[in-house]
């Protein structure tokens, strides 16, 4: 296991008086061990104890060829994996468990450990994952720069008459061609009124002259995710759409300026939202301003009015305000990832944000 990451988790477990923890999230296990195991419906559990004796309980269907830095405990399909796991648990003591651990496993362990107190251990792991080390920072930089290049190739294609579904398929091909292992989420390629729906499901619509086109895309490069949004216009842009675009652009810049250590996550949201409200469009900014990112596109920690946590160096999140005018068929969102530094933030996306009108043939 990664000793530095492990020790940070163990220190936080001690601080929060959680003497032992069961990590079942495959991505959290990958974060610590560097090994991806996708167990399906079977039990996979990394047991951590502040006094040592860590174990990885894994089904024999998933043989491991390399040393993962933790003792492996095997079971097969006719054995009770939770009962085997319970042999290592300290009786009557608090146990941290993942927020996503299936109830069938948790309920069984509660039967076996009726004297123990169970708490959400994910908050500890998530807090550690939220602050990136130097290697992770570099991987996030590289992923975002690669995403910029995909966006650059994609934008001219918006005026070629493709449907949203076809354009979505093209985006996936661009990531594959550029060495990504996949997309970090289902790309949003939305024309006109579709773009005025913040999380529109791609359909067979085609763009027409004057449409805004919302392109929300991200890929996975060397296990780390990228995520960015640009909004462009086909052939021409109306005065109203230009006004909305410039408001969103300025709101996003204000959010970027607020993204620095000592401020709260909600301060970034307020910086974007207050400006949009000041311009009369507050009712049309209908989602939070951003989310954390790393090994997964949406990690713990959101940029919203409800999150009063203090921003710390090493954290990475999106800033993506938007205005959505369904009746007028105008949707605009601009998104970049920022990496918090000692005195501000580094914007990981370098692709320009000046308004682009894509020529139509």
Short mmCIF file of C-alpha atoms in Angstrom, two decimals, residues 49-293:
data_model
loop_
_atom_site.label_atom_id
_atom_site.label_comp_id
_atom_site.label_asym_id
_atom_site.label_seq_id
_atom_site.Cartn_x
_atom_site.Cartn_y
_atom_site.Cartn_z
CA UNK A 49 -6.70 -0.88 12.28
CA UNK A 50 -4.81 1.97 13.92
CA UNK A 51 -2.66 -0.65 15.68
CA UNK A 52 -1.80 -2.50 12.46
CA UNK A 53 -2.81 -5.95 11.28
CA UNK A 54 -4.40 -4.67 8.07
CA UNK A 55 -6.08 -7.27 5.83
CA UNK A 56 -7.56 -7.35 2.35
CA UNK A 57 -10.41 -9.87 2.17
CA UNK A 58 -10.88 -10.88 -1.45
CA UNK A 59 -12.62 -13.64 -3.39
CA UNK A 60 -10.42 -16.31 -4.97
CA UNK A 61 -11.89 -15.33 -8.34
CA UNK A 62 -9.59 -12.31 -8.26
CA UNK A 63 -6.03 -13.70 -7.94
CA UNK A 64 -3.33 -11.11 -7.33
CA UNK A 65 0.02 -11.55 -9.01
CA UNK A 66 1.90 -8.78 -7.22
CA UNK A 67 2.48 -7.84 -3.61
CA UNK A 68 -0.09 -5.22 -2.64
CA UNK A 69 1.62 -4.40 0.62
CA UNK A 70 -1.15 -5.88 2.74
CA UNK A 71 -1.95 -9.41 3.88
CA UNK A 72 -4.49 -11.08 1.60
CA UNK A 73 -7.24 -13.19 3.10
CA UNK A 74 -8.99 -15.43 0.59
CA UNK A 75 -12.47 -16.88 0.52
CA UNK A 76 -14.54 -18.65 -2.13
CA UNK A 77 -18.17 -18.57 -3.22
CA UNK A 78 -19.33 -21.22 -0.74
CA UNK A 79 -17.84 -19.38 2.24
CA UNK A 80 -19.25 -16.51 4.27
CA UNK A 81 -16.88 -13.67 3.43
CA UNK A 82 -18.34 -11.36 6.08
CA UNK A 83 -17.83 -14.01 8.78
CA UNK A 84 -14.21 -14.34 7.68
CA UNK A 85 -13.83 -10.56 7.82
CA UNK A 86 -15.36 -10.48 11.30
CA UNK A 87 -12.53 -12.64 12.66
CA UNK A 88 -10.20 -9.65 12.41
CA UNK A 89 -12.56 -7.04 13.83
CA UNK A 90 -11.92 -5.90 17.41
CA UNK A 91 -15.06 -6.76 19.32
CA UNK A 92 -17.18 -4.02 20.84
CA UNK A 93 -15.22 -1.16 19.25
CA UNK A 94 -16.33 1.44 16.73
CA UNK A 95 -16.09 0.32 13.11
CA UNK A 96 -15.98 2.72 10.19
CA UNK A 97 -17.63 1.46 7.00
CA UNK A 98 -18.05 2.87 3.49
CA UNK A 99 -21.21 4.83 2.79
CA UNK A 100 -21.79 2.67 -0.29
CA UNK A 101 -21.19 -0.76 1.30
CA UNK A 102 -24.13 -2.99 0.29
CA UNK A 103 -26.66 -3.55 3.06
CA UNK A 104 -26.39 -7.32 2.67
CA UNK A 105 -22.79 -7.14 3.96
CA UNK A 106 -23.31 -4.45 6.59
CA UNK A 107 -26.38 -6.13 8.10
CA UNK A 108 -24.54 -9.44 8.28
CA UNK A 109 -21.59 -7.83 10.08
CA UNK A 110 -23.97 -6.10 12.48
CA UNK A 111 -25.44 -9.51 13.31
CA UNK A 112 -21.97 -10.85 14.02
CA UNK A 113 -20.83 -7.74 15.93
CA UNK A 114 -23.87 -6.61 17.93
CA UNK A 115 -21.77 -4.77 20.52
CA UNK A 116 -19.96 -2.60 17.98
CA UNK A 117 -20.87 0.90 16.91
CA UNK A 118 -20.90 1.50 13.14
CA UNK A 119 -20.08 4.91 11.65
CA UNK A 120 -19.53 6.35 8.18
CA UNK A 121 -15.81 5.84 7.55
CA UNK A 122 -15.95 7.25 4.02
CA UNK A 123 -15.66 10.78 5.37
CA UNK A 124 -12.14 9.96 6.58
CA UNK A 125 -10.97 8.43 3.31
CA UNK A 126 -12.68 11.15 1.27
CA UNK A 127 -10.97 13.89 3.29
CA UNK A 128 -7.56 12.39 2.52
CA UNK A 129 -8.35 11.82 -1.16
CA UNK A 130 -9.50 15.41 -1.48
CA UNK A 131 -5.97 16.78 -0.94
CA UNK A 132 -3.81 15.68 -3.86
CA UNK A 133 -0.11 14.84 -3.57
CA UNK A 134 2.45 16.05 -6.11
CA UNK A 135 2.07 13.02 -8.36
CA UNK A 136 -1.70 13.41 -8.45
CA UNK A 137 -1.42 17.11 -9.21
CA UNK A 138 0.74 16.41 -12.23
CA UNK A 139 -1.59 13.70 -13.49
CA UNK A 140 -4.53 16.09 -13.19
CA UNK A 141 -2.61 18.74 -15.12
CA UNK A 142 -1.81 16.31 -17.91
CA UNK A 143 -5.39 15.04 -18.05
CA UNK A 144 -6.79 18.57 -18.35
CA UNK A 145 -4.33 19.59 -21.06
CA UNK A 146 -5.28 16.45 -23.00
CA UNK A 147 -8.92 17.40 -22.55
CA UNK A 148 -8.18 20.84 -24.00
CA UNK A 149 -6.86 19.15 -27.14
CA UNK A 150 -10.01 17.04 -27.47
CA UNK A 151 -12.14 20.17 -27.11
CA UNK A 152 -10.13 21.91 -29.81
CA UNK A 153 -10.82 19.04 -32.22
CA UNK A 154 -14.47 18.81 -31.23
CA UNK A 155 -15.65 22.40 -31.62
CA UNK A 156 -15.40 22.64 -35.43
CA UNK A 157 -17.42 19.42 -35.71
CA UNK A 158 -20.46 21.00 -34.04
CA UNK A 159 -21.37 22.72 -37.33
CA UNK A 160 -21.12 19.61 -39.50
CA UNK A 161 -24.75 18.54 -39.14
CA UNK A 162 -24.23 15.70 -36.70
CA UNK A 163 -26.97 14.73 -34.27
CA UNK A 164 -26.23 14.96 -30.56
CA UNK A 165 -25.87 11.17 -30.43
CA UNK A 166 -23.45 11.18 -33.36
CA UNK A 167 -21.42 13.99 -31.82
CA UNK A 168 -21.35 12.10 -28.51
CA UNK A 169 -19.97 9.07 -30.33
CA UNK A 170 -17.34 11.23 -32.00
CA UNK A 171 -16.23 12.60 -28.63
CA UNK A 172 -15.65 9.08 -27.35
CA UNK A 173 -13.60 8.32 -30.46
CA UNK A 174 -11.45 11.40 -29.90
CA UNK A 175 -10.61 10.22 -26.40
CA UNK A 176 -9.76 6.75 -27.62
CA UNK A 177 -7.56 8.16 -30.38
CA UNK A 178 -5.68 10.36 -27.92
CA UNK A 179 -4.73 7.57 -25.53
CA UNK A 180 -7.44 7.90 -22.89
CA UNK A 181 -8.77 4.75 -21.26
CA UNK A 182 -12.32 6.07 -21.48
CA UNK A 183 -14.60 8.99 -20.69
CA UNK A 184 -14.96 10.19 -17.11
CA UNK A 185 -18.73 10.62 -17.60
CA UNK A 186 -21.25 10.48 -20.42
CA UNK A 187 -20.37 13.51 -22.59
CA UNK A 188 -22.98 16.24 -22.93
CA UNK A 189 -23.27 17.47 -26.51
CA UNK A 190 -26.39 19.62 -26.50
CA UNK A 191 -27.81 22.01 -29.11
CA UNK A 192 -30.16 24.94 -28.46
CA UNK A 193 -32.97 24.06 -26.04
CA UNK A 194 -31.18 20.84 -25.13
CA UNK A 195 -28.31 22.94 -23.78
CA UNK A 196 -30.78 24.86 -21.64
CA UNK A 197 -31.31 21.61 -19.71
CA UNK A 198 -28.18 21.41 -17.48
CA UNK A 199 -28.00 17.62 -17.58
CA UNK A 200 -29.68 16.90 -20.87
CA UNK A 201 -29.65 13.29 -22.05
CA UNK A 202 -28.17 13.20 -25.54
CA UNK A 203 -30.76 12.57 -28.26
CA UNK A 204 -31.20 12.78 -32.03
CA UNK A 205 -31.47 16.57 -32.20
CA UNK A 206 -29.43 18.54 -34.71
CA UNK A 207 -28.14 22.07 -34.35
CA UNK A 208 -29.37 25.02 -36.39
CA UNK A 209 -27.98 28.46 -37.10
CA UNK A 210 -27.90 30.62 -33.98
CA UNK A 211 -28.00 27.70 -31.55
CA UNK A 212 -25.78 27.61 -28.50
CA UNK A 213 -23.95 24.29 -28.15
CA UNK A 214 -23.01 23.10 -24.68
CA UNK A 215 -20.03 20.73 -24.73
CA UNK A 216 -19.40 19.19 -21.30
CA UNK A 217 -16.69 16.57 -21.73
CA UNK A 218 -14.01 14.69 -19.80
CA UNK A 219 -11.73 11.71 -20.19
CA UNK A 220 -9.66 9.34 -18.07
CA UNK A 221 -5.92 9.57 -18.65
CA UNK A 222 -3.50 7.55 -16.51
CA UNK A 223 -6.41 6.84 -14.12
CA UNK A 224 -7.21 10.53 -13.46
CA UNK A 225 -10.26 12.38 -14.71
CA UNK A 226 -10.70 15.61 -16.60
CA UNK A 227 -13.85 17.68 -16.93
CA UNK A 228 -14.52 20.93 -18.75
CA UNK A 229 -17.35 22.75 -20.46
CA UNK A 230 -17.34 25.24 -23.29
CA UNK A 231 -20.36 26.80 -24.99
CA UNK A 232 -20.11 27.83 -28.63
CA UNK A 233 -22.59 29.17 -31.17
CA UNK A 234 -23.48 27.97 -34.67
CA UNK A 235 -23.13 30.49 -37.48
CA UNK A 236 -24.25 33.54 -35.50
CA UNK A 237 -25.05 34.67 -31.99
CA UNK A 238 -27.96 36.83 -30.88
CA UNK A 239 -27.47 39.87 -28.69
CA UNK A 240 -29.31 38.10 -25.87
CA UNK A 241 -27.14 35.00 -26.10
CA UNK A 242 -23.99 37.13 -26.20
CA UNK A 243 -25.12 38.97 -23.07
CA UNK A 244 -25.77 35.71 -21.25
CA UNK A 245 -22.42 34.29 -22.35
CA UNK A 246 -20.45 37.27 -21.09
CA UNK A 247 -22.28 37.19 -17.75
CA UNK A 248 -21.43 33.51 -17.25
CA UNK A 249 -17.83 34.12 -18.27
CA UNK A 250 -17.43 36.95 -15.76
CA UNK A 251 -19.19 34.93 -13.04
CA UNK A 252 -16.79 32.06 -13.59
CA UNK A 253 -13.78 34.37 -13.40
CA UNK A 254 -15.06 35.72 -10.08
CA UNK A 255 -15.36 32.16 -8.83
CA UNK A 256 -11.77 31.43 -9.88
CA UNK A 257 -10.56 34.52 -8.00
CA UNK A 258 -12.37 33.31 -4.86
CA UNK A 259 -10.80 29.84 -5.06
CA UNK A 260 -7.94 30.21 -2.60
CA UNK A 261 -6.85 28.89 0.79
CA UNK A 262 -8.69 30.42 3.73
CA UNK A 263 -11.88 31.04 1.79
CA UNK A 264 -14.75 28.61 2.12
CA UNK A 265 -16.04 26.38 -0.66
CA UNK A 266 -19.33 28.27 -0.45
CA UNK A 267 -17.48 31.55 -1.07
CA UNK A 268 -16.64 30.30 -4.57
CA UNK A 269 -20.30 29.50 -5.15
CA UNK A 270 -21.35 32.90 -3.81
CA UNK A 271 -18.85 34.71 -6.04
CA UNK A 272 -20.41 33.16 -9.15
CA UNK A 273 -24.01 33.17 -7.99
CA UNK A 274 -24.10 36.70 -6.60
CA UNK A 275 -22.91 38.16 -9.88
CA UNK A 276 -25.46 36.20 -11.90
CA UNK A 277 -28.18 37.31 -9.49
CA UNK A 278 -26.99 40.91 -9.75
CA UNK A 279 -27.47 40.68 -13.52
CA UNK A 280 -31.02 39.40 -13.10
CA UNK A 281 -30.50 35.75 -13.98
CA UNK A 282 -30.28 34.17 -10.53
CA UNK A 283 -33.37 32.03 -11.10
CA UNK A 284 -31.72 30.50 -14.16
CA UNK A 285 -28.56 29.27 -12.42
CA UNK A 286 -30.09 26.07 -11.11
CA UNK A 287 -27.19 23.91 -9.89
CA UNK A 288 -24.20 24.05 -7.57
CA UNK A 289 -21.06 25.73 -8.87
CA UNK A 290 -18.78 22.70 -8.86
CA UNK A 291 -17.49 19.42 -7.50
CA UNK A 292 -14.24 17.75 -6.47
CA UNK A 293 -12.42 15.55 -8.96
#
